Coordinates of N, CA and C in Angstrom, one line a residue:
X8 N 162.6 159.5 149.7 CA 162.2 160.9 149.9 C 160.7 161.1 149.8
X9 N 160.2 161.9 150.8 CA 159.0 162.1 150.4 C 158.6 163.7 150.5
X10 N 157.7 163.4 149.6 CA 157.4 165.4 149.1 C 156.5 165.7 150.4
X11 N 156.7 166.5 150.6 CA 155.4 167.2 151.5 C 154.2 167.9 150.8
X12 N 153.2 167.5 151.1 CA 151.9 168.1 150.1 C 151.9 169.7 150.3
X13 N 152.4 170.3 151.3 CA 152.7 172.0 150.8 C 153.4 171.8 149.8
X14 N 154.6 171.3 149.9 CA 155.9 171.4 148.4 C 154.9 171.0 147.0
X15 N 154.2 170.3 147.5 CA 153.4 170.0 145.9 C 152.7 171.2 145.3
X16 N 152.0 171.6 146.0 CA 151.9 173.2 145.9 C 152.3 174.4 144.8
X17 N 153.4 174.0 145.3 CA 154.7 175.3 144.5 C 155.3 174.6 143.3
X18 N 155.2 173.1 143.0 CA 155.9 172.7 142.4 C 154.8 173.0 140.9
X19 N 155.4 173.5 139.5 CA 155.0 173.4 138.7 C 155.1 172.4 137.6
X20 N 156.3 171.9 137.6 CA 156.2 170.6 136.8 C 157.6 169.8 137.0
X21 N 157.8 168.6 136.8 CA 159.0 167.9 137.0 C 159.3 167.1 135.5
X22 N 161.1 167.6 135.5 CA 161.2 167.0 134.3 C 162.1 165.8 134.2
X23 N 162.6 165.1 133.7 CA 163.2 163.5 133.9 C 164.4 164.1 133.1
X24 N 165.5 163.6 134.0 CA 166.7 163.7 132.9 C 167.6 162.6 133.6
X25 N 167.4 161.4 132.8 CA 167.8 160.1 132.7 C 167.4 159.5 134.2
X26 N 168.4 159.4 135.2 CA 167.9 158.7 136.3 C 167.5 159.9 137.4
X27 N 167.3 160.9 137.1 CA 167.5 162.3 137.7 C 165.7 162.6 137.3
X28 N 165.6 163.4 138.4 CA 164.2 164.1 137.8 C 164.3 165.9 138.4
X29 N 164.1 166.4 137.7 CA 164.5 167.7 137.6 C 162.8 168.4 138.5
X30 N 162.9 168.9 139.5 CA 161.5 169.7 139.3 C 161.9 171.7 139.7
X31 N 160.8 171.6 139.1 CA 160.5 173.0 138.8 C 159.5 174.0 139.9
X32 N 160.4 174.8 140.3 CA 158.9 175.9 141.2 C 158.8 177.0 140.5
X33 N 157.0 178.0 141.6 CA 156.8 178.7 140.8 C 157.7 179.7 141.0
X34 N 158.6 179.4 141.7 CA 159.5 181.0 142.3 C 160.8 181.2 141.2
X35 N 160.5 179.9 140.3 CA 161.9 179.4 139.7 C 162.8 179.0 139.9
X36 N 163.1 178.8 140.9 CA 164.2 177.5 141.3 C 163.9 176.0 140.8
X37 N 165.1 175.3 140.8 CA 165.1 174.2 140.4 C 165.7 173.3 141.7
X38 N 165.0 171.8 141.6 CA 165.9 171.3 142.3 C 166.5 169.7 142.0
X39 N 167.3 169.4 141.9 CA 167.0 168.0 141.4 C 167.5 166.7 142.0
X40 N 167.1 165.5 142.1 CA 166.8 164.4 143.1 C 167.0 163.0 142.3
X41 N 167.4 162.1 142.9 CA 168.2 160.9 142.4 C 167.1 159.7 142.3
X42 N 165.8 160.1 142.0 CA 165.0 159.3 141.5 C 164.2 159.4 139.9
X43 N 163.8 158.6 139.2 CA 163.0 158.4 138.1 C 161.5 159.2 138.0
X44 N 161.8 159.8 137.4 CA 160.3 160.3 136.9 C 158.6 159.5 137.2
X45 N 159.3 158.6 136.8 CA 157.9 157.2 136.7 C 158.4 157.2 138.5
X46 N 159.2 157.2 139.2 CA 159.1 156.4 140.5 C 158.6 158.2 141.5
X47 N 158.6 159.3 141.0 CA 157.8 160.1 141.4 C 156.6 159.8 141.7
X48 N 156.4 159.7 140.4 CA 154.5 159.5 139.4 C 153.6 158.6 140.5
X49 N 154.6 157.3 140.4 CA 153.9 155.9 141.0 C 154.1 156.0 142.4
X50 N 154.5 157.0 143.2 CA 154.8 156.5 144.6 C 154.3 157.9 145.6
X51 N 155.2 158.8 145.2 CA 155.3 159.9 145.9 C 154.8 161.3 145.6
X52 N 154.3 161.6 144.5 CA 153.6 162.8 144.2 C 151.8 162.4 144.5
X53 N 150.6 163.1 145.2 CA 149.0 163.0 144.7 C 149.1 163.2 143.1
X54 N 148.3 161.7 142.8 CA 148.4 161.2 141.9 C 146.7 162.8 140.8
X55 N 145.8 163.2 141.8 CA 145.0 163.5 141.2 C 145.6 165.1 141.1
X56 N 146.7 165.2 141.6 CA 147.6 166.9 141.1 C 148.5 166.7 139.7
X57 N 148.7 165.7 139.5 CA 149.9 166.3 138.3 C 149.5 165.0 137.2
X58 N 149.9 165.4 136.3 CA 149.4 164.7 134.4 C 150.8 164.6 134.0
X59 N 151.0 163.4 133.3 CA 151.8 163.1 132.3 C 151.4 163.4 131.4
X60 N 151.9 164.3 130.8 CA 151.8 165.3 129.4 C 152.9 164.4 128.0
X61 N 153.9 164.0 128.4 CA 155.1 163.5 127.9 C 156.1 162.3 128.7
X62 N 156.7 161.7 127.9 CA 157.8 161.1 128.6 C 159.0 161.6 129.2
X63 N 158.9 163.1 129.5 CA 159.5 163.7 129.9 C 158.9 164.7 130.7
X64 N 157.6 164.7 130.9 CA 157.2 165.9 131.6 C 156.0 165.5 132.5
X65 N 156.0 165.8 134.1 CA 154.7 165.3 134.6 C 154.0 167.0 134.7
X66 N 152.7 167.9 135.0 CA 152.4 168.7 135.1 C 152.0 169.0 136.0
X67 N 152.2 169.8 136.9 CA 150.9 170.2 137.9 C 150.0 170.9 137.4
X68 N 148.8 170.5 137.5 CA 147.3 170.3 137.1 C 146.6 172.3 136.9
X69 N 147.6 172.4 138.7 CA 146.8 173.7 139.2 C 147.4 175.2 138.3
X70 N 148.9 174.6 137.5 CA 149.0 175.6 136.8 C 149.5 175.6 135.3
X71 N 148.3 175.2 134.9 CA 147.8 174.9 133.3 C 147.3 176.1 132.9
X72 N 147.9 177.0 132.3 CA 147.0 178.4 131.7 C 146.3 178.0 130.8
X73 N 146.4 177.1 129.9 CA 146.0 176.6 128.9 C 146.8 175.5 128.4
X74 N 146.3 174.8 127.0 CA 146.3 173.9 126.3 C 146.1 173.8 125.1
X75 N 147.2 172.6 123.9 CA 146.2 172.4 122.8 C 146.7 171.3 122.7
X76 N 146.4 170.3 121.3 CA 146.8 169.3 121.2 C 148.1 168.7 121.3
X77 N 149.4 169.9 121.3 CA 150.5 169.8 120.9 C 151.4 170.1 122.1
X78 N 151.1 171.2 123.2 CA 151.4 171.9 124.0 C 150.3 172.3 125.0
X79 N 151.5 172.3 126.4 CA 150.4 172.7 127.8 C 151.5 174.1 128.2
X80 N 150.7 175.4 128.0 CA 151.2 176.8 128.5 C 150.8 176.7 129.8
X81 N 151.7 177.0 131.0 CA 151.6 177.0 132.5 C 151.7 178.2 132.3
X82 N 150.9 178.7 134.1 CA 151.4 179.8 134.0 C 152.3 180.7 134.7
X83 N 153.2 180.3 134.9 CA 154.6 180.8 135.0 C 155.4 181.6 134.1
X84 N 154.4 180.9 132.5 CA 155.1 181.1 131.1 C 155.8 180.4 130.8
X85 N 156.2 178.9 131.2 CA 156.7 177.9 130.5 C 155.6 177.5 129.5
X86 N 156.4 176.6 128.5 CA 155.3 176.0 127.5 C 156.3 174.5 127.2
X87 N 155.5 173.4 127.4 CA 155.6 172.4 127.3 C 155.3 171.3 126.3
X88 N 156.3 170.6 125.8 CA 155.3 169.7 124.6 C 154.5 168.8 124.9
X89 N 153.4 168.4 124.4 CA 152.3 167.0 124.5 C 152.7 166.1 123.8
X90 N 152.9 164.9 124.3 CA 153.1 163.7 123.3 C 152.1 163.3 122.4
X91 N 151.7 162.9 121.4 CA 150.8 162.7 120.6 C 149.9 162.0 121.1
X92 N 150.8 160.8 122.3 CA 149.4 160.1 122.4 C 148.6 159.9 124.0
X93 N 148.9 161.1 124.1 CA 149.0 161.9 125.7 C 147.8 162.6 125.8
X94 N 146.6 162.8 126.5 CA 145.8 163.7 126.7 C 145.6 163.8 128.1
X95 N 145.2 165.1 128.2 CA 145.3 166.2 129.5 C 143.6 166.1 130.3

């Protein structure tokens, strides 16, 4: 499958759930796809739009409201955890 760079767009963040990776828009819908998170990351998303924040969470870049060392608030109003040894 390949994303279309409009869909990258909309997409706010994608989340991994086991062999499944969950992503997220800004409209709120969800959709979810029979590939690995990491095989997103490494193949099919622009690599200079979205951050590994966690081993569960890749970001889209463009909607980061903010940040701390702990957590990335989007702005949609999700809030996301940071892995410790993760920087944004």
């Amino acid at each position: 499958m390949k994303i279309q760079l409009s869909d990258s767009f909309t997409i706010t963040h994608l989340e991994a759930s086991t062999n499944y990776t969950i992503f997220h828009f800004i409209d709120g819908r969800k959709e979810i796809h029979a590939y690995t998170l990491k095989k997103y990351e490494n193949e099919f998303l622009p690599t200079n739009a979205f951050s590994r924040i966690h081993r569960r969470y890749l970001v889209n870049r463009q909607f980061i409201a903010s940040y701390n060392e702990s957590e990335v608030f989007l702005s949609c109003g999700k809030k996301l955890p940071v892995a410790r040894r993760r920087t944004i």
